[in-house]
PDB file of C-alpha atoms in Angstrom:
ATOM      1  CA  MET A   1       0.000   0.000   0.000  1.00 49.00           C
ATOM      2  CA  GLY A   2       1.463   3.365  -1.023  1.00 50.00           C
ATOM      3  CA  ASN A   3       1.793   6.382   1.237  1.00 44.00           C
ATOM      4  CA  ALA A   4      -1.211   8.094  -0.341  1.00 45.00           C
ATOM      5  CA  SER A   5      -3.345   4.970   0.073  1.00 42.00           C
ATOM      6  CA  ARG A   6      -2.249   4.546   3.684  1.00 39.00           C
ATOM      7  CA  THR A   7      -3.081   8.182   4.384  1.00 34.00           C
ATOM      8  CA  LEU A   8      -6.558   7.824   2.868  1.00 33.00           C
ATOM      9  CA  HIS A   9      -7.097   4.595   4.824  1.00 37.00           C
ATOM     10  CA  LEU A  10      -6.096   6.299   8.080  1.00 33.00           C
ATOM     11  CA  LEU A  11      -8.355   9.280   7.379  1.00 34.00           C
ATOM     12  CA  ALA A  12     -11.285   6.983   6.622  1.00 35.00           C
ATOM     13  CA  ALA A  13     -10.691   4.997   9.820  1.00 34.00           C
ATOM     14  CA  THR A  14     -10.469   8.197  11.859  1.00 33.00           C
ATOM     15  CA  LEU A  15     -13.687   9.536  10.334  1.00 31.00           C
ATOM     16  CA  THR A  16     -15.465   6.235  11.022  1.00 29.00           C
ATOM     17  CA  LEU A  17     -14.317   6.243  14.646  1.00 31.00           C
ATOM     18  CA  THR A  18     -15.440   9.843  15.065  1.00 32.00           C
ATOM     19  CA  VAL A  19     -18.899   9.038  13.683  1.00 29.00           C
ATOM     20  CA  VAL A  20     -19.228   5.968  15.923  1.00 29.00           C
ATOM     21  CA  LEU A  21     -18.177   7.877  19.020  1.00 32.00           C
ATOM     22  CA  ALA A  22     -20.575  10.705  18.269  1.00 31.00           C
ATOM     23  CA  ALA A  23     -23.432   8.287  17.658  1.00 28.00           C
ATOM     24  CA  CYS A  24     -22.996   6.558  21.033  1.00 31.00           C
ATOM     25  CA  GLY A  25     -22.342   9.687  23.034  1.00 37.00           C
ATOM     26  CA  GLY A  26     -18.611   9.094  23.262  1.00 39.00           C
ATOM     27  CA  ALA A  27     -17.432  12.457  21.992  1.00 43.00           C
ATOM     28  CA  PRO A  28     -14.450  13.964  23.825  1.00 54.00           C
ATOM     29  CA  LEU A  29     -15.554  14.745  27.370  1.00 74.00           C
ATOM     30  CA  VAL A  30     -14.123  17.312  29.756  1.00 81.00           C
ATOM     31  CA  PRO A  31     -13.003  15.341  32.839  1.00 87.00           C
ATOM     32  CA  LEU A  32     -13.948  16.338  36.364  1.00 92.00           C
ATOM     33  CA  PRO A  33     -11.618  19.047  37.686  1.00 90.00           C
ATOM     34  CA  THR A  34      -8.996  18.233  40.310  1.00 89.00           C
ATOM     35  CA  PRO A  35      -9.416  19.803  43.777  1.00 92.00           C
ATOM     36  CA  GLU A  36      -6.648  22.020  45.098  1.00 87.00           C
ATOM     37  CA  PRO A  37      -3.993  20.062  47.092  1.00 89.00           C
ATOM     38  CA  ASP A  38      -5.184  21.526  50.406  1.00 93.00           C
ATOM     39  CA  ALA A  39      -8.903  21.230  49.634  1.00 95.00           C
ATOM     40  CA  ALA A  40     -11.152  20.495  52.600  1.00 97.00           C
ATOM     41  CA  ALA A  41     -12.917  17.135  52.816  1.00 97.00           C
ATOM     42  CA  LEU A  42     -16.681  17.567  52.499  1.00 98.00           C
ATOM     43  CA  THR A  43     -19.048  14.980  53.952  1.00 97.00           C
ATOM     44  CA  VAL A  44     -21.840  14.261  51.476  1.00 96.00           C
ATOM     45  CA  THR A  45     -24.762  11.958  52.271  1.00 95.00           C
ATOM     46  CA  SER A  46     -28.169  10.996  50.941  1.00 94.00           C
ATOM     47  CA  GLU A  47     -30.219   8.572  52.963  1.00 89.00           C
ATOM     48  CA  GLN A  48     -32.972   8.955  50.377  1.00 91.00           C
ATOM     49  CA  PHE A  49     -30.853   8.076  47.349  1.00 95.00           C
ATOM     50  CA  LEU A  50     -29.045   5.042  48.741  1.00 94.00           C
ATOM     51  CA  ASN A  51     -30.012   1.939  50.652  1.00 91.00           C
ATOM     52  CA  ALA A  52     -26.981  -0.154  51.620  1.00 89.00           C
ATOM     53  CA  ALA A  53     -24.999   1.376  48.715  1.00 92.00           C
ATOM     54  CA  GLN A  54     -27.833   0.610  46.266  1.00 94.00           C
ATOM     55  CA  VAL A  55     -29.695   3.427  44.494  1.00 96.00           C
ATOM     56  CA  ARG A  56     -33.369   3.330  45.434  1.00 95.00           C
ATOM     57  CA  PRO A  57     -35.649   2.719  42.406  1.00 95.00           C
ATOM     58  CA  ARG A  58     -37.719   5.776  43.380  1.00 95.00           C
ATOM     59  CA  TYR A  59     -34.985   8.008  41.934  1.00 96.00           C
ATOM     60  CA  THR A  60     -34.523   6.068  38.694  1.00 95.00           C
ATOM     61  CA  CYS A  61     -36.430   5.638  35.433  1.00 93.00           C
ATOM     62  CA  ASP A  62     -38.123   2.620  37.022  1.00 93.00           C
ATOM     63  CA  GLY A  63     -39.652   4.795  39.726  1.00 94.00           C
ATOM     64  CA  LEU A  64     -40.618   8.457  40.035  1.00 94.00           C
ATOM     65  CA  ASN A  65     -37.367   9.634  38.420  1.00 94.00           C
ATOM     66  CA  ILE A  66     -37.088  12.628  40.753  1.00 93.00           C
ATOM     67  CA  SER A  67     -33.854  14.003  42.142  1.00 93.00           C
ATOM     68  CA  PRO A  68     -32.981  12.814  45.666  1.00 94.00           C
ATOM     69  CA  GLY A  69     -32.355  14.945  48.697  1.00 93.00           C
ATOM     70  CA  VAL A  70     -28.661  15.504  49.401  1.00 95.00           C
ATOM     71  CA  ASP A  71     -26.995  16.785  52.591  1.00 96.00           C
ATOM     72  CA  TRP A  72     -23.463  17.970  53.240  1.00 97.00           C
ATOM     73  CA  THR A  73     -21.196  19.341  55.962  1.00 97.00           C
ATOM     74  CA  GLY A  74     -17.661  20.649  56.190  1.00 97.00           C
ATOM     75  CA  VAL A  75     -17.925  23.578  53.780  1.00 97.00           C
ATOM     76  CA  PRO A  76     -14.695  25.539  54.343  1.00 97.00           C
ATOM     77  CA  VAL A  77     -14.312  29.239  55.072  1.00 97.00           C
ATOM     78  CA  GLY A  78     -13.843  31.126  51.837  1.00 97.00           C
ATOM     79  CA  THR A  79     -16.446  29.149  49.922  1.00 97.00           C
ATOM     80  CA  VAL A  80     -18.415  31.392  47.572  1.00 97.00           C
ATOM     81  CA  ALA A  81     -20.556  28.712  45.929  1.00 97.00           C
ATOM     82  CA  LEU A  82     -21.027  24.962  45.635  1.00 97.00           C
ATOM     83  CA  ALA A  83     -21.411  22.736  42.595  1.00 96.00           C
ATOM     84  CA  LEU A  84     -22.859  19.251  42.314  1.00 96.00           C
ATOM     85  CA  VAL A  85     -22.375  16.640  39.583  1.00 96.00           C
ATOM     86  CA  LEU A  86     -24.035  13.221  39.416  1.00 96.00           C
ATOM     87  CA  GLU A  87     -22.618  10.939  36.747  1.00 96.00           C
ATOM     88  CA  ASP A  88     -22.263   7.363  35.531  1.00 95.00           C
ATOM     89  CA  PRO A  89     -18.720   6.616  34.295  1.00 92.00           C
ATOM     90  CA  GLU A  90     -19.796   3.161  33.093  1.00 90.00           C
ATOM     91  CA  ALA A  91     -22.440   4.223  30.555  1.00 89.00           C
ATOM     92  CA  PRO A  92     -22.141   2.509  27.135  1.00 88.00           C
ATOM     93  CA  GLY A  93     -21.209   5.727  25.335  1.00 85.00           C
ATOM     94  CA  GLY A  94     -18.832   7.054  27.986  1.00 88.00           C
ATOM     95  CA  VAL A  95     -19.343   9.183  31.090  1.00 91.00           C
ATOM     96  CA  PHE A  96     -22.995  10.195  31.396  1.00 94.00           C
ATOM     97  CA  THR A  97     -23.998  13.309  33.351  1.00 95.00           C
ATOM     98  CA  HIS A  98     -27.284  12.812  35.226  1.00 95.00           C
ATOM     99  CA  LEU A  99     -27.380  16.093  37.149  1.00 95.00           C
ATOM    100  CA  LEU A 100     -25.365  19.301  37.034  1.00 95.00           C
ATOM    101  CA  VAL A 101     -26.058  22.110  39.520  1.00 95.00           C
ATOM    102  CA  TYR A 102     -23.768  25.068  40.185  1.00 95.00           C
ATOM    103  CA  ASP A 103     -23.611  28.423  41.965  1.00 95.00           C
ATOM    104  CA  ILE A 104     -25.375  26.873  44.970  1.00 95.00           C
ATOM    105  CA  PRO A 105     -25.167  29.369  47.878  1.00 95.00           C
ATOM    106  CA  ALA A 106     -22.344  28.498  50.268  1.00 96.00           C
ATOM    107  CA  ASP A 107     -24.600  28.652  53.323  1.00 95.00           C
ATOM    108  CA  LEU A 108     -26.926  25.892  52.120  1.00 94.00           C
ATOM    109  CA  GLU A 109     -26.475  22.530  53.816  1.00 94.00           C
ATOM    110  CA  GLY A 110     -28.275  20.440  51.234  1.00 93.00           C
ATOM    111  CA  LEU A 111     -30.878  20.210  48.493  1.00 91.00           C
ATOM    112  CA  GLU A 112     -34.359  18.823  49.046  1.00 89.00           C
ATOM    113  CA  GLU A 113     -35.859  15.952  47.092  1.00 92.00           C
ATOM    114  CA  GLY A 114     -37.266  16.901  43.714  1.00 89.00           C
ATOM    115  CA  ARG A 115     -35.249  20.114  43.297  1.00 83.00           C
ATOM    116  CA  GLY A 116     -33.631  18.878  40.093  1.00 80.00           C
ATOM    117  CA  GLY A 117     -36.579  19.611  37.850  1.00 75.00           C
ATOM    118  CA  ALA A 118     -36.800  21.131  34.379  1.00 72.00           C
ATOM    119  CA  LEU A 119     -36.145  24.684  35.565  1.00 72.00           C
ATOM    120  CA  ASN A 120     -33.120  26.921  35.154  1.00 73.00           C
ATOM    121  CA  THR A 121     -32.898  27.717  38.836  1.00 72.00           C
ATOM    122  CA  ILE A 122     -33.480  25.709  41.981  1.00 74.00           C
ATOM    123  CA  ASN A 123     -35.666  27.067  44.746  1.00 68.00           C
ATOM    124  CA  LEU A 124     -33.413  28.353  47.567  1.00 67.00           C
ATOM    125  CA  GLY A 125     -30.564  28.926  45.142  1.00 79.00           C
ATOM    126  CA  GLY A 126     -28.438  27.252  42.501  1.00 88.00           C
ATOM    127  CA  VAL A 127     -28.446  27.068  38.721  1.00 92.00           C
ATOM    128  CA  GLN A 128     -29.054  23.896  36.754  1.00 92.00           C
ATOM    129  CA  GLY A 129     -26.998  22.777  33.803  1.00 93.00           C
ATOM    130  CA  MET A 130     -27.669  20.354  30.988  1.00 94.00           C
ATOM    131  CA  ASN A 131     -27.524  16.595  31.484  1.00 94.00           C
ATOM    132  CA  SER A 132     -26.265  14.133  28.881  1.00 93.00           C
ATOM    133  CA  TYR A 133     -29.717  13.864  27.306  1.00 93.00           C
ATOM    134  CA  ASN A 134     -29.248  17.548  26.446  1.00 92.00           C
ATOM    135  CA  SER A 135     -32.120  18.274  28.802  1.00 92.00           C
ATOM    136  CA  LEU A 136     -32.235  20.555  31.796  1.00 92.00           C
ATOM    137  CA  GLY A 137     -32.297  19.094  35.290  1.00 91.00           C
ATOM    138  CA  TYR A 138     -32.235  15.573  36.658  1.00 94.00           C
ATOM    139  CA  ALA A 139     -32.136  12.376  34.600  1.00 94.00           C
ATOM    140  CA  GLY A 140     -32.328   9.346  36.881  1.00 95.00           C
ATOM    141  CA  PRO A 141     -30.264   6.170  36.522  1.00 95.00           C
ATOM    142  CA  CYS A 142     -31.584   4.019  33.687  1.00 93.00           C
ATOM    143  CA  PRO A 143     -28.849   1.548  32.700  1.00 93.00           C
ATOM    144  CA  PRO A 144     -29.294  -1.128  30.055  1.00 91.00           C
ATOM    145  CA  PRO A 145     -29.958  -4.644  31.388  1.00 91.00           C
ATOM    146  CA  GLY A 146     -26.831  -6.314  32.730  1.00 91.00           C
ATOM    147  CA  GLU A 147     -24.240  -5.525  35.361  1.00 91.00           C
ATOM    148  CA  PRO A 148     -25.113  -2.688  37.782  1.00 94.00           C
ATOM    149  CA  HIS A 149     -23.606   0.718  37.021  1.00 95.00           C
ATOM    150  CA  THR A 150     -21.888   2.938  39.568  1.00 96.00           C
ATOM    151  CA  TYR A 151     -23.462   6.370  40.055  1.00 96.00           C
ATOM    152  CA  THR A 152     -21.237   8.921  41.790  1.00 96.00           C
ATOM    153  CA  LEU A 153     -22.306  12.257  43.190  1.00 96.00           C
ATOM    154  CA  HIS A 154     -19.496  14.829  43.413  1.00 97.00           C
ATOM    155  CA  LEU A 155     -19.809  17.994  45.505  1.00 97.00           C
ATOM    156  CA  TYR A 156     -17.360  20.892  45.124  1.00 98.00           C
ATOM    157  CA  ALA A 157     -16.805  23.955  47.295  1.00 98.00           C
ATOM    158  CA  LEU A 158     -15.574  26.828  45.123  1.00 97.00           C
ATOM    159  CA  ASP A 159     -13.910  30.129  45.942  1.00 97.00           C
ATOM    160  CA  ALA A 160     -15.682  31.799  43.000  1.00 97.00           C
ATOM    161  CA  LEU A 161     -18.982  31.628  41.160  1.00 96.00           C
ATOM    162  CA  VAL A 162     -19.121  29.464  38.053  1.00 95.00           C
ATOM    163  CA  ALA A 163     -21.122  32.253  36.414  1.00 87.00           C
ATOM    164  CA  VAL A 164     -21.710  30.670  33.012  1.00 92.00           C
ATOM    165  CA  GLY A 165     -25.395  31.533  33.088  1.00 87.00           C
ATOM    166  CA  PRO A 166     -28.404  29.180  33.048  1.00 88.00           C
ATOM    167  CA  GLN A 167     -28.437  25.906  31.136  1.00 91.00           C
ATOM    168  CA  GLY A 168     -24.664  25.596  31.216  1.00 93.00           C
ATOM    169  CA  GLU A 169     -23.044  22.716  29.355  1.00 94.00           C
ATOM    170  CA  ARG A 170     -20.818  20.261  31.231  1.00 94.00           C
ATOM    171  CA  ALA A 171     -17.649  21.504  29.529  1.00 94.00           C
ATOM    172  CA  GLN A 172     -18.402  25.157  30.316  1.00 94.00           C
ATOM    173  CA  VAL A 173     -19.147  24.491  33.969  1.00 96.00           C
ATOM    174  CA  LEU A 174     -16.238  22.157  34.687  1.00 96.00           C
ATOM    175  CA  GLU A 175     -13.716  24.375  32.932  1.00 95.00           C
ATOM    176  CA  ALA A 176     -14.937  27.377  34.946  1.00 96.00           C
ATOM    177  CA  MET A 177     -14.547  25.368  38.179  1.00 96.00           C
ATOM    178  CA  ALA A 178     -10.925  24.400  37.538  1.00 94.00           C
ATOM    179  CA  GLY A 179      -8.499  26.116  39.898  1.00 94.00           C
ATOM    180  CA  HIS A 180     -11.254  27.214  42.289  1.00 96.00           C
ATOM    181  CA  ILE A 181     -11.966  23.985  44.213  1.00 97.00           C
ATOM    182  CA  ILE A 182     -11.265  24.435  47.937  1.00 97.00           C
ATOM    183  CA  GLY A 183     -13.419  21.544  49.154  1.00 97.00           C
ATOM    184  CA  TYR A 184     -14.558  18.210  47.748  1.00 97.00           C
ATOM    185  CA  GLY A 185     -16.636  15.191  48.740  1.00 97.00           C
ATOM    186  CA  SER A 186     -18.479  12.354  47.039  1.00 96.00           C
ATOM    187  CA  PHE A 187     -20.441   9.141  47.443  1.00 95.00           C
ATOM    188  CA  SER A 188     -21.384   6.322  45.086  1.00 95.00           C
ATOM    189  CA  GLY A 189     -24.193   3.816  44.686  1.00 95.00           C
ATOM    190  CA  LEU A 190     -25.016   0.932  42.374  1.00 96.00           C
ATOM    191  CA  TYR A 191     -28.080   0.416  40.224  1.00 96.00           C
ATOM    192  CA  GLY A 192     -28.810  -2.374  37.766  1.00 94.00           C
ATOM    193  CA  ARG A 193     -31.756  -3.602  35.735  1.00 90.00           C
ATOM    194  CA  THR A 194     -32.574  -7.133  34.602  1.00 82.00           C
ATOM    195  CA  SER A 195     -34.869  -5.978  31.780  1.00 74.00           C
ATOM    196  CA  PRO A 196     -35.982  -2.710  30.164  1.00 68.00           C
ATOM    197  CA  SER A 197     -38.844  -0.964  31.923  1.00 58.00           C
ATOM    198  CA  GLU A 198     -42.126  -0.364  30.129  1.00 44.00           C
ATOM    199  CA  VAL A 199     -42.610   3.066  31.640  1.00 43.00           C
ATOM    200  CA  ASN A 200     -41.931   6.339  29.888  1.00 39.00           C
ATOM    201  CA  VAL A 201     -39.347   8.526  31.532  1.00 40.00           C
ATOM    202  CA  VAL A 202     -39.711  12.281  31.697  1.00 37.00           C
ATOM    203  CA  PHE A 203     -36.503  14.257  31.156  1.00 36.00           C
ATOM    204  CA  GLY A 204     -36.836  18.005  31.031  1.00 35.00           C
ATOM    205  CA  GLY A 205     -40.577  17.680  30.618  1.00 34.00           C
ATOM    206  CA  THR A 206     -40.393  15.505  27.493  1.00 33.00           C
ATOM    207  CA  PRO A 207     -41.524  11.834  27.591  1.00 32.00           C
ATOM    208  CA  THR A 208     -38.636   9.630  26.499  1.00 39.00           C
ATOM    209  CA  PRO A 209     -38.456   5.822  26.095  1.00 36.00           C
ATOM    210  CA  THR A 210     -36.309   4.006  28.607  1.00 39.00           C
ATOM    211  CA  SER A 211     -33.120   1.978  28.007  1.00 42.00           C
ATOM    212  CA  ALA A 212     -30.888   4.999  28.557  1.00 46.00           C
ATOM    213  CA  PRO A 213     -27.713   4.877  30.730  1.00 55.00           C
TER     214      PRO A 213
END
């Protein structure tokens, strides 16, 4: 194979891979930012979301698909705002963002159940970003049948506002957070499904068939 043929073959393979990745949601993803070396350890809990490290069906596409209540402590002095990310790193197409909330007031000690709805802002403070369905608000766990997926909630204490405006995209929000993380905490839970559910899931107010990550 000549150099020109090899070049064309490589370009075709690259284009094919790009199309496949885009089709399954595997486009390049901005990774979670790294906390500062001296960042405080936040304690993050949700008795509603987890039961013995298992995600309760109530908060998934097999239940009510509403966002769980989350509590936290240990917010350090100097915190201007908090940010919260719930994601599944084991989704078929790559990391899947289920909830993105930022510019949460530093004096809040948690978010109540159901706050992650299809609204730009959350009652009591905070701005919602877009999930991986390109919808606003919370998208509950909904993995394909098979091995359980791990769902991790990350909470960040920031020394500055994210200030990207409402309906921020993951990349915008995470890039704005970088270098401003003075506190961090997380927890994880598992959720699996043996067969697709027959229910319709509502993401951002639009009925959507199940079998999502």
